[in-house]
XYZ file of C-alpha atoms in Angstrom:
674
model
C 0.000 0.000 0.000
C 1.533 3.300 -1.029
C 2.485 5.781 1.708
C 0.915 9.204 1.165
C 3.250 11.981 0.128
C 2.409 13.949 3.285
C 3.855 11.109 5.428
C 6.947 10.558 3.225
C 8.095 14.181 3.340
C 8.869 14.213 7.091
C 10.777 10.937 6.761
C 12.851 12.308 3.874
C 13.563 15.439 5.845
C 14.721 13.385 8.821
C 17.035 11.302 6.611
C 18.501 14.414 4.975
C 18.946 16.085 8.365
C 20.707 13.010 9.770
C 22.993 12.815 6.708
C 23.801 16.515 7.044
C 24.630 16.122 10.706
C 26.837 13.136 9.882
C 28.729 15.103 7.227
C 29.062 18.030 9.618
C 30.424 15.703 12.285
C 32.897 14.258 9.789
C 33.970 17.744 8.754
C 34.296 18.752 12.383
C 36.349 15.635 13.131
C 38.548 16.293 10.109
C 38.997 19.903 11.163
C 39.932 18.789 14.678
C 42.478 16.336 13.266
C 43.949 19.026 11.019
C 44.109 21.404 13.962
C 45.835 18.760 16.078
C 48.308 18.083 13.254
C 49.045 21.797 12.946
C 49.585 22.034 16.692
C 51.979 19.074 16.606
C 53.897 20.663 13.707
C 54.049 23.967 15.586
C 55.231 22.196 18.737
C 57.871 20.320 16.750
C 59.064 23.587 15.211
C 59.259 25.161 18.660
C 61.304 22.243 19.992
C 63.654 22.475 17.009
C 64.191 26.159 17.768
C 64.799 25.436 21.456
C 67.330 22.688 20.673
C 69.321 24.940 18.322
C 69.064 27.811 20.786
C 70.496 25.506 23.455
C 73.651 24.931 21.431
C 73.972 28.610 20.533
C 73.736 29.545 24.211
C 76.321 26.873 24.999
C 78.722 28.364 22.438
C 78.031 31.884 23.706
C 78.731 30.849 27.283
C 81.889 29.057 26.158
C 83.162 32.157 24.325
C 82.576 34.407 27.342
C 84.323 31.950 29.657
C 87.237 31.632 27.221
C 87.627 35.405 27.355
C 87.671 35.247 31.154
C 90.262 32.454 31.118
C 92.486 34.341 28.690
C 92.115 37.505 30.744
C 93.112 35.614 33.900
C 95.741 33.551 32.024
C 94.154 30.249 33.042
C 95.728 27.326 31.174
C 94.663 24.253 33.131
C 91.470 23.895 31.056
C 91.176 24.428 27.298
C 88.102 25.835 25.564
C 87.143 22.383 24.236
C 87.171 20.931 27.746
C 85.102 23.881 28.874
C 82.562 23.249 26.098
C 82.327 19.616 27.197
C 81.615 20.643 30.808
C 78.824 22.985 29.739
C 77.445 20.234 27.502
C 77.426 17.835 30.456
C 75.531 20.324 32.617
C 72.883 20.942 29.967
C 72.650 17.191 29.301
C 71.899 16.533 32.974
C 69.212 19.241 32.952
C 67.581 17.854 29.807
C 67.725 14.271 31.033
C 66.446 14.742 34.557
C 64.812 18.165 34.493
C 62.375 17.898 31.578
C 59.263 15.679 31.700
C 58.338 13.060 29.147
C 56.097 14.605 26.517
C 55.056 11.640 24.382
C 53.823 8.232 25.378
C 52.124 7.007 22.266
C 54.800 4.663 20.912
C 53.328 1.239 20.266
C 55.255 -1.671 18.743
C 53.789 -3.408 15.704
C 54.895 -6.759 14.316
C 55.871 -7.218 10.681
C 56.786 -10.887 10.784
C 56.288 -11.282 7.036
C 59.264 -9.035 6.260
C 62.863 -10.220 6.630
C 64.578 -6.811 6.483
C 63.888 -3.266 7.710
C 62.704 -0.563 5.352
C 64.108 2.954 5.234
C 60.635 4.465 4.849
C 57.259 3.072 5.898
C 53.780 4.226 4.810
C 51.301 3.333 7.555
C 47.527 3.303 6.948
C 45.768 4.705 10.025
C 41.961 4.791 9.573
C 42.244 5.376 5.852
C 44.988 8.014 6.145
C 48.587 7.292 5.179
C 51.486 8.487 7.324
C 55.189 8.321 6.467
C 57.761 7.035 9.001
C 61.544 6.881 8.606
C 64.013 4.355 10.027
C 65.820 5.508 13.188
C 67.761 2.338 13.961
C 67.549 -1.061 15.610
C 66.376 -1.500 19.199
C 67.242 -4.633 21.147
C 64.239 -6.602 22.522
C 65.329 -5.969 26.105
C 65.083 -2.195 25.618
C 61.798 -2.082 23.720
C 60.086 -0.397 26.687
C 62.948 2.037 27.336
C 62.602 3.977 24.102
C 63.114 7.674 24.716
C 59.770 9.323 25.438
C 61.159 12.844 25.808
C 60.711 14.774 22.565
C 63.275 17.383 23.623
C 65.980 14.761 24.108
C 65.132 13.350 20.710
C 65.520 16.774 19.133
C 69.012 17.398 20.556
C 70.226 14.011 19.274
C 71.593 14.866 15.847
C 71.894 12.660 12.813
C 75.567 11.548 12.548
C 75.641 12.803 8.967
C 75.351 16.329 10.365
C 78.828 15.924 11.829
C 80.355 14.566 8.639
C 78.718 16.833 6.091
C 78.428 20.105 8.006
C 80.763 20.265 11.015
C 83.853 18.320 9.913
C 84.602 20.051 6.550
C 85.476 23.492 7.992
C 87.633 21.902 10.714
C 89.654 19.797 8.275
C 89.860 22.493 5.592
C 91.165 25.035 8.094
C 93.905 22.603 9.110
C 95.145 22.423 5.513
C 94.545 26.091 4.695
C 96.456 27.364 7.752
C 99.347 24.918 7.373
C 102.792 26.457 7.930
C 104.602 24.903 5.011
C 108.154 25.707 6.035
C 108.066 23.777 9.311
C 105.781 21.113 7.857
C 108.076 20.233 4.954
C 111.182 20.443 7.100
C 109.808 17.464 9.061
C 107.769 15.923 6.264
C 109.438 12.506 6.313
C 108.906 12.094 10.050
C 105.324 13.376 9.825
C 104.460 10.875 7.080
C 106.026 8.040 9.077
C 104.072 8.920 12.219
C 100.808 9.494 10.324
C 100.816 6.441 8.054
C 103.014 3.748 9.579
C 102.430 4.870 13.150
C 98.647 4.954 12.818
C 98.617 1.499 11.231
C 100.822 0.117 14.030
C 98.631 1.738 16.682
C 95.464 0.398 15.041
C 96.657 -3.219 14.955
C 98.148 -3.171 18.448
C 95.005 -1.669 19.979
C 92.797 -3.989 17.916
C 94.621 -7.141 18.995
C 94.811 -6.111 22.652
C 91.102 -5.310 22.646
C 90.346 -8.682 21.080
C 92.050 -10.235 24.098
C 89.906 -8.040 26.360
C 86.769 -9.188 24.521
C 87.785 -12.831 24.996
C 88.271 -12.121 28.714
C 84.839 -10.476 28.910
C 83.291 -13.511 27.257
C 85.101 -15.789 29.691
C 83.821 -13.952 32.776
C 80.316 -13.498 31.379
C 80.534 -9.733 30.744
C 79.733 -9.998 27.023
C 76.033 -10.232 26.173
C 76.229 -10.111 22.373
C 78.600 -10.668 19.453
C 81.904 -8.812 19.285
C 84.135 -9.847 16.382
C 87.835 -9.375 15.678
C 87.018 -6.951 12.873
C 85.050 -4.873 15.388
C 88.171 -4.685 17.566
C 90.264 -3.561 14.589
C 87.635 -0.954 13.748
C 87.840 0.338 17.311
C 91.627 0.475 16.932
C 91.284 2.589 13.782
C 88.710 4.907 15.386
C 90.638 5.493 18.582
C 93.955 5.934 16.735
C 92.685 9.255 15.327
C 94.517 11.778 17.507
C 93.303 15.335 17.958
C 95.728 17.234 20.226
C 93.799 20.489 19.816
C 94.280 21.347 23.496
C 98.023 20.718 23.437
C 98.524 22.602 20.163
C 96.553 25.587 21.449
C 98.790 25.748 24.527
C 101.880 25.304 22.331
C 100.732 28.191 20.166
C 99.977 30.400 23.154
C 103.298 29.668 24.874
C 105.264 29.699 21.567
C 106.684 26.230 22.198
C 109.402 24.696 20.038
C 108.380 25.009 16.377
C 109.672 21.586 15.333
C 107.737 19.844 18.106
C 104.650 21.829 17.122
C 105.128 20.874 13.459
C 105.528 17.172 14.298
C 102.382 17.082 16.444
C 100.293 19.249 14.131
C 101.387 17.444 10.955
C 100.792 14.039 12.506
C 97.317 14.985 13.741
C 96.296 16.475 10.379
C 97.320 13.447 8.297
C 96.488 10.994 11.080
C 92.779 11.885 10.883
C 92.792 11.206 7.153
C 94.587 7.876 7.582
C 92.298 6.777 10.428
C 89.096 7.391 8.482
C 90.383 5.595 5.369
C 91.685 2.749 7.534
C 88.277 2.359 9.187
C 86.616 2.295 5.759
C 89.040 -0.425 4.653
C 88.273 -2.533 7.727
C 84.537 -2.186 7.093
C 85.165 -3.292 3.483
C 86.877 -6.491 4.723
C 84.484 -9.270 3.674
C 85.794 -12.866 3.472
C 84.091 -15.125 0.960
C 83.630 -18.145 3.235
C 80.824 -18.967 5.622
C 82.608 -17.269 8.535
C 82.525 -13.637 7.465
C 84.839 -12.577 10.306
C 87.657 -15.105 9.785
C 90.982 -14.147 8.224
C 91.014 -14.376 4.456
C 94.111 -13.399 2.461
C 92.136 -12.299 -0.597
C 89.846 -10.121 1.510
C 92.874 -8.671 3.333
C 94.630 -7.624 0.136
C 91.338 -6.293 -1.166
C 91.085 -4.099 1.932
C 94.645 -2.876 1.346
C 93.669 -2.036 -2.224
C 90.572 -0.232 -0.969
C 92.773 1.789 1.405
C 95.202 2.819 -1.342
C 92.408 3.493 -3.830
C 90.319 5.604 -1.481
C 93.268 7.608 -0.209
C 94.807 8.280 -3.629
C 91.421 9.030 -5.201
C 90.489 11.419 -2.409
C 93.891 13.100 -2.656
C 93.533 13.609 -6.401
C 89.980 14.908 -6.066
C 90.997 17.483 -3.469
C 94.053 18.613 -5.436
C 92.100 18.866 -8.714
C 89.363 20.949 -7.076
C 91.985 23.294 -5.706
C 93.657 23.600 -9.115
C 90.314 24.303 -10.837
C 89.569 27.041 -8.305
C 93.019 28.539 -8.891
C 92.485 28.603 -12.663
C 89.040 30.183 -12.311
C 90.325 32.922 -10.015
C 93.329 33.548 -12.277
C 91.657 33.786 -15.685
C 88.560 35.719 -14.591
C 88.063 39.199 -13.163
C 86.560 37.917 -9.929
C 89.169 39.829 -7.943
C 87.236 42.974 -8.878
C 84.286 41.616 -6.859
C 85.675 40.359 -3.524
C 82.275 39.166 -2.289
C 81.776 36.898 -5.315
C 85.383 35.751 -5.096
C 85.034 34.782 -1.443
C 81.697 33.050 -2.065
C 83.139 30.979 -4.933
C 86.171 30.039 -2.853
C 83.932 28.926 0.015
C 81.569 26.871 -2.159
C 84.332 25.169 -4.148
C 86.151 24.235 -0.948
C 83.066 22.832 0.778
C 81.831 21.007 -2.325
C 85.097 19.053 -2.406
C 84.048 17.172 0.705
C 80.572 16.362 -0.598
C 81.860 15.440 -4.062
C 84.335 12.959 -2.606
C 81.688 11.379 -0.386
C 79.252 11.162 -3.303
C 81.884 9.398 -5.436
C 82.664 6.826 -2.744
C 85.917 8.434 -1.583
C 86.697 10.086 1.753
C 85.770 13.729 2.083
C 88.188 14.298 4.986
C 91.227 13.490 2.818
C 89.855 15.417 -0.161
C 89.056 18.606 1.751
C 92.405 18.463 3.586
C 94.454 18.434 0.388
C 92.047 20.904 -1.183
C 92.895 23.277 1.656
C 96.630 22.781 1.138
C 96.249 23.356 -2.628
C 94.069 26.412 -2.118
C 96.612 27.928 0.275
C 99.470 27.264 -2.144
C 97.870 28.401 -5.410
C 94.431 30.041 -5.132
C 95.427 32.281 -2.233
C 97.943 34.063 -4.509
C 95.179 34.941 -6.995
C 92.762 36.417 -4.471
C 92.395 40.106 -3.844
C 93.713 41.459 -0.546
C 90.182 41.729 0.796
C 89.306 38.150 -0.178
C 92.501 36.818 1.418
C 91.532 38.380 4.709
C 87.913 37.261 4.364
C 88.680 33.618 3.579
C 91.149 33.278 6.435
C 88.783 34.824 8.945
C 85.748 32.956 7.593
C 87.266 29.491 7.929
C 88.897 30.371 11.227
C 85.504 31.321 12.678
C 83.790 28.260 11.173
C 86.547 26.020 12.529
C 86.216 27.526 16.009
C 82.414 27.236 16.114
C 82.250 23.733 14.598
C 84.906 22.346 16.913
C 83.349 23.778 20.066
C 79.893 22.664 18.869
C 81.157 19.076 18.582
C 82.742 19.124 22.026
C 79.572 20.625 23.518
C 77.565 17.871 21.874
C 79.931 15.284 23.376
C 78.930 16.483 26.833
C 75.257 16.339 25.881
C 75.586 12.900 24.309
C 76.719 11.349 27.575
C 73.163 11.856 28.887
C 71.018 12.174 25.762
C 72.310 9.226 23.699
C 69.818 6.358 24.039
C 72.054 3.345 23.388
C 75.002 3.672 25.783
C 76.697 0.439 26.831
C 79.354 0.967 29.523
C 81.544 -2.013 30.340
C 84.219 -1.403 33.036
C 86.401 -4.229 31.715
C 86.261 -2.916 28.154
C 86.915 0.680 29.261
C 89.959 -0.205 31.404
C 91.293 -2.465 28.658
C 90.858 0.352 26.127
C 92.954 2.787 28.208
C 95.730 0.200 28.595
C 95.637 -0.666 24.888
C 95.808 3.015 23.909
C 98.878 3.521 26.123
C 100.750 0.598 24.565
C 99.572 1.522 21.063
C 100.820 5.095 21.433
C 104.131 3.930 22.907
C 104.680 1.493 20.027
C 103.727 4.310 17.669
C 106.172 6.940 18.976
C 109.334 5.374 20.410
C 110.296 2.711 17.817
C 109.488 5.029 14.902
C 111.466 7.871 16.482
C 114.462 5.569 16.889
C 114.292 4.556 13.228
C 113.766 8.130 12.051
C 116.726 9.383 14.089
C 118.974 7.037 12.155
C 118.438 9.210 9.085
C 117.660 12.623 10.596
C 120.349 15.254 10.891
C 118.495 16.941 13.741
C 117.377 14.162 16.042
C 113.995 13.877 17.718
C 115.123 14.185 21.328
C 113.816 12.096 24.197
C 111.904 15.002 25.694
C 110.185 15.539 22.316
C 109.267 11.848 22.187
C 107.874 11.896 25.725
C 105.818 14.990 24.900
C 104.460 13.378 21.734
C 103.591 10.268 23.732
C 101.788 12.432 26.298
C 99.989 14.500 23.646
C 98.072 11.692 21.970
C 94.649 13.146 22.775
C 91.461 11.892 21.187
C 88.831 14.336 20.022
C 86.369 15.340 17.326
C 87.431 12.826 14.650
C 87.320 9.794 16.971
C 83.889 10.899 18.222
C 82.544 11.476 14.704
C 83.816 8.072 13.504
C 82.338 6.304 16.529
C 78.904 7.940 16.360
C 78.535 7.343 12.625
C 77.466 3.724 13.164
C 75.856 2.716 16.475
C 73.448 0.093 15.171
C 75.012 -2.990 16.799
C 75.920 -3.958 20.339
C 79.655 -3.795 19.671
C 79.487 -0.367 18.024
C 77.399 1.042 20.868
C 79.986 -0.149 23.392
C 82.780 1.336 21.260
C 80.997 4.687 21.077
C 80.413 4.896 24.837
C 84.045 3.994 25.524
C 85.321 6.490 22.962
C 83.293 9.220 24.638
C 84.889 8.522 28.025
C 88.375 8.385 26.484
C 87.854 11.791 24.870
C 86.695 13.234 28.202
C 89.736 11.875 30.032
C 92.349 12.943 27.488
C 90.943 16.456 27.005
C 90.520 17.191 30.718
C 93.427 15.322 32.325
C 96.061 15.153 29.587
C 95.177 18.553 28.119
C 95.231 20.151 31.560
C 98.660 18.694 32.280
C 100.313 20.069 29.146
C 101.886 23.163 30.729
C 103.416 21.264 33.707
C 104.672 18.587 31.309
C 106.413 21.192 29.128
C 108.160 22.547 32.195
C 109.079 19.092 33.513
C 110.555 18.017 30.149
C 112.487 21.321 29.760
C 111.005 22.058 26.319
C 111.679 25.537 24.999
C 108.825 28.044 25.191
C 108.607 31.683 24.217
C 110.206 30.880 20.844
C 109.686 33.047 17.774
C 107.855 30.873 15.166
C 110.503 31.839 12.605
C 113.391 31.133 14.948
C 115.199 27.851 14.460
C 116.698 25.682 17.179
C 120.342 26.333 17.971
C 122.755 24.612 15.592
C 124.171 21.269 16.545
C 127.516 19.729 15.692
C 126.326 18.602 12.287
C 128.917 18.481 9.509
C 127.776 21.238 7.213
C 128.757 24.794 6.493
C 127.169 27.733 4.713
C 129.073 28.457 1.557
C 126.961 31.345 0.386
C 124.547 33.930 1.704
C 124.675 36.213 4.687
C 122.232 37.299 7.352
C 119.556 35.492 9.360
C 117.120 35.148 6.451
C 119.733 33.464 4.317
C 120.706 31.171 7.158
C 117.054 30.264 7.812
C 116.446 29.426 4.157
C 119.639 27.401 4.148
C 118.497 25.362 7.144
C 115.127 24.713 5.568
C 116.746 23.568 2.350
C 119.062 21.236 4.197
C 116.326 19.571 6.200
C 113.444 19.387 3.751
C 112.868 16.056 2.064
C 114.806 15.913 -1.207
C 111.782 14.611 -3.119
C 109.705 17.611 -2.134
C 112.523 20.009 -2.852
C 112.598 18.634 -6.368
C 108.824 19.068 -6.490
C 109.048 22.667 -5.368
C 111.596 23.432 -8.044
C 109.180 22.091 -10.687
C 106.311 23.852 -8.974
C 108.071 27.221 -8.919
C 109.165 27.096 -12.555
C 106.006 25.675 -14.144
C 102.937 25.157 -11.950
C 102.905 28.470 -10.125
C 103.235 30.532 -13.329
C 100.356 28.505 -14.851
C 98.009 28.583 -11.859
C 98.872 31.901 -10.196
C 100.166 35.403 -10.835
C 103.552 34.626 -9.240
C 106.744 32.877 -10.243
C 108.963 33.397 -13.292
C 107.310 33.904 -16.716
C 106.768 30.670 -18.599
C 108.549 32.254 -21.568
C 111.780 31.939 -19.568
C 111.243 28.414 -18.237
C 109.558 26.575 -21.138
C 111.378 25.690 -24.381
C 111.297 28.307 -27.133
C 108.954 26.231 -29.311
C 106.315 26.562 -26.565
C 106.359 30.337 -26.839
C 102.721 30.749 -27.889
C 101.415 28.519 -25.082
C 103.746 30.195 -22.607
C 102.476 33.671 -23.489
C 98.828 32.559 -23.233
C 99.244 30.931 -19.820
C 101.482 33.558 -18.255
C 99.658 36.303 -16.408
C 100.576 39.920 -17.255
C 101.231 40.516 -13.555
C 104.147 38.092 -13.734
C 105.946 40.337 -16.254
C 105.357 43.314 -13.987
C 106.918 41.543 -11.042
C 109.095 38.656 -12.115
C 110.639 38.316 -8.671
C 107.291 37.696 -6.983
C 107.728 34.590 -4.898
C 106.672 33.897 -1.375
C 109.483 33.581 1.099
C 108.361 30.209 2.412
C 108.414 28.827 -1.108
C 111.837 30.214 -1.930
C 113.244 27.937 0.741
C 112.651 24.987 -1.559
C 113.764 26.288 -4.959
C 116.573 24.448 -6.704
C 119.102 26.730 -8.345
C 122.216 26.226 -10.408
C 125.162 25.073 -8.420
C 123.014 23.196 -5.947
C 125.424 20.279 -6.148
C 129.069 21.097 -5.558
C 132.004 18.766 -5.121
C 135.110 20.139 -3.392
C 138.604 18.770 -3.937
C 140.994 20.670 -1.737
C 140.556 24.345 -2.635
C 138.684 23.699 -5.893
C 134.900 23.589 -6.132
C 133.130 21.980 -9.101
C 129.476 22.974 -9.516
C 126.666 20.962 -11.059
C 126.832 22.986 -14.251
C 130.421 22.007 -14.790
C 132.227 25.191 -13.766
C 135.069 25.144 -11.276
C 136.926 27.641 -9.201
C 138.337 28.433 -5.783
C 136.355 27.395 -2.729
C 134.483 30.645 -2.280
C 131.039 31.714 -3.397
C 129.441 29.634 -6.153
C 127.837 31.595 -8.997
C 125.446 30.614 -11.759
C 126.222 30.671 -15.463
C 122.617 31.507 -16.325
C 121.994 35.237 -15.969
C 118.233 34.673 -15.795
C 118.590 32.809 -12.506
C 119.223 34.504 -9.189
C 122.132 33.582 -6.994
C 121.606 30.829 -4.510
C 121.090 32.296 -1.097
C 122.617 29.331 0.707
C 124.701 26.270 0.052
C 124.690 23.076 2.044
C 127.948 21.314 2.685
C 127.943 17.720 3.840
C 131.360 16.468 4.819
C 132.051 12.814 4.326
C 135.158 10.759 4.778
C 135.960 8.834 1.631
C 138.183 5.885 2.473
C 141.660 6.883 3.638
C 141.736 9.960 1.437
C 141.367 13.437 2.839
C 138.971 14.597 0.139
C 135.998 16.616 1.339
C 132.774 16.297 -0.608
C 130.380 19.184 -0.244
C 126.930 18.189 -1.441
C 123.871 20.337 -1.561
C 120.757 18.195 -1.560
C 118.435 18.469 -4.529
C 115.018 19.844 -3.972
C-alpha cells in the first residue's frame, strides 16, 4: 500500500537532516584532526628552535668563559674541555629536568618481512602516514625507548657531523698549514701518520680482542663482538686530535719543530684513520665465517685503502687547481664578495663530491685546503685573502666547540650507551701501549736518518699529547646500530673526556718538567748542533734560515718545489717566473697565453716560504781541496758559487755535507736536490 506523500516528506527530511549532521560531524572531526596536526607541527618547530638555541647559548657561554680564562691567564682547562663541561651540565638538565612529553609509541609486528625498510607508509583509519628508520632496538630495551621529545631533538643525525661540522675543521687545518716547518719534518710526519697509525690500530685492535675474549670468559659480554670490530675500534681510537696541546703550544710559543711534528701528525692521522676504518669495514671474506681471516679479503682491503686515499687526494688537489684557474683567468678579484663566495663553495663542495663518489671527504678537503693555500690564495684580492682566512677560522672555532659541547650532551642524551668497566679499562691500557709502540720505535728509526734528532723530551711529549677528540667521536657515532658499536661509542666518549681534561690540563706542567723551549719566535730555528755542514753562500739570518730549511726538507719535495716554482705556479697563479723563460722556445705561444701579465710586472714575486725549496744552479758542488766543481760544470776556488745563467738569481745558501771517503782526505760538499 503506497504511503501518502504527506507522510513521506517528514521521513525524507529526517534522513537528509541526519545525513547533514553526519557530514558536519565528519567535517568537524577532520577539522579537529587538522588542527591537532598543525599544533603538533608547531610544537615540533618550537622544539627544534629550542634545541638549536640551546647549542647557541652553549657556544656563547663558552666564548665568554674563554675570554675570562684568557684575561686571567688560566691554562689548566682548554676551551674544548670547557665546552664539554657545559654540555654535560645541559645534558643533565635535559635528562632529569624535563618531563616526558610523548607516550604514544606502540610496537607493531611485521613478521612477514625479513629486512627493515628505510621508509614506511602506515595506513591509520584510511589516512597514510610516512615514518623513517631511526635504527635497531634490542628486545630488552623495547620499553625504554626515549619518550622525551626534547631529548630526541638534541640528538643529531651523525651525517650532520660529517657533512656540516667536519669540513670546515679539516679544511682550516690544511689552509692554515705552515709549510716551512711542515716540509722540514715531512718525512717524520708521514712516518708517524701512516706507519704509526697502522701500528697503533693493529696493536690496539689485537689487545682489545684479548679483552673481549676475557669479557666472554667472565660473562661480561652479552652479544657478538668480532675481531674486525676490535680492529675498527683500533682505527677509530687511533685518530689523535691534540687540539688542546697545540693551542697551549701556540699560546706559549713552544718549540716550532715539536709543534710541526704534532700538528702534521694529527692532520694526516685523521685522514689515515678514516680511510683505515673504511678499509676494515670493506673487509668481507668469501667463506661462511665472514669474520675469519682471508688473504684475498685482506689484500682487497689494502687495495681499498690505497684506492680511497689516492682518489680522495687527487679529487681534493684537482678541485683546488680548478679554483686557482678560475680565479686567475677571470676578473673575480674585482668583486671580492663573489670571489670569497666561490672560494667557500668550491672548498666545501670538495668534501661532498668525494663522499658522493665513494671516496673520503676528509682526505679530499684536507688536500684541497693545502692546494688552495698554495695556489688560489695568490690569486685572491687582498680583501678576499683576509675574508677567507677569517671565515674558515671562525667556522673552525664554532664547529669544533659545537662538537665538544655535543659530546657532553651525548653522555646523557644518547639512548644506546653500553658501559663495560672491563672494556673501558682495557681500552685505556691498549691506547697507552699503542701510542708507545707508535712513537718510540718510529722515532728511533727516524733518528737514524735525521740530521736533527727527535730528542727524548720531544718523544715523551708526543707520547703524552696523543689526545682523542672530534674525529674519533665522529667516527664512533657514525654507526651505532650494533651492540659492539654502541659499546665502542660509549668507551670512545669517556676516552675523549679523560684525554681532554686530564692530559690537556697537564700540558703546561709537562712542558716545564721536560724542559722544552717556550717563548720561541715561530721563525726562529733551534740552535745549531755539531752537524757536519757549512754555509758556503749567503749572509744574514734570512739566508741562514732558508739554508736550514733547504738542508732539512725532504729531497723529493725540494725537487717538487723546483718544478712547482718554474712551471705550476706561473700557470696557476700570478707569481713565479714567466713561462717564456722556463719553457722551451717552441712553446712560446702557449707560454704567453698561460702567463699572467702581472708576472711580467713583477718577475721576482715569490713567497718567502716557497723560496726555501727552490733548486738553483750550483746546488750540487764537489770540493777537492781548494777547488769547487758545480753541477753545471764550472770550477773555481772554494768561495762563493755563482750561476752561469743570468736569468737565474744567486743561490742564497749552500749546504755542505762532509764525508770521509776511504783513507783519502777529500771533502765532498753536497747540496741536496730539492
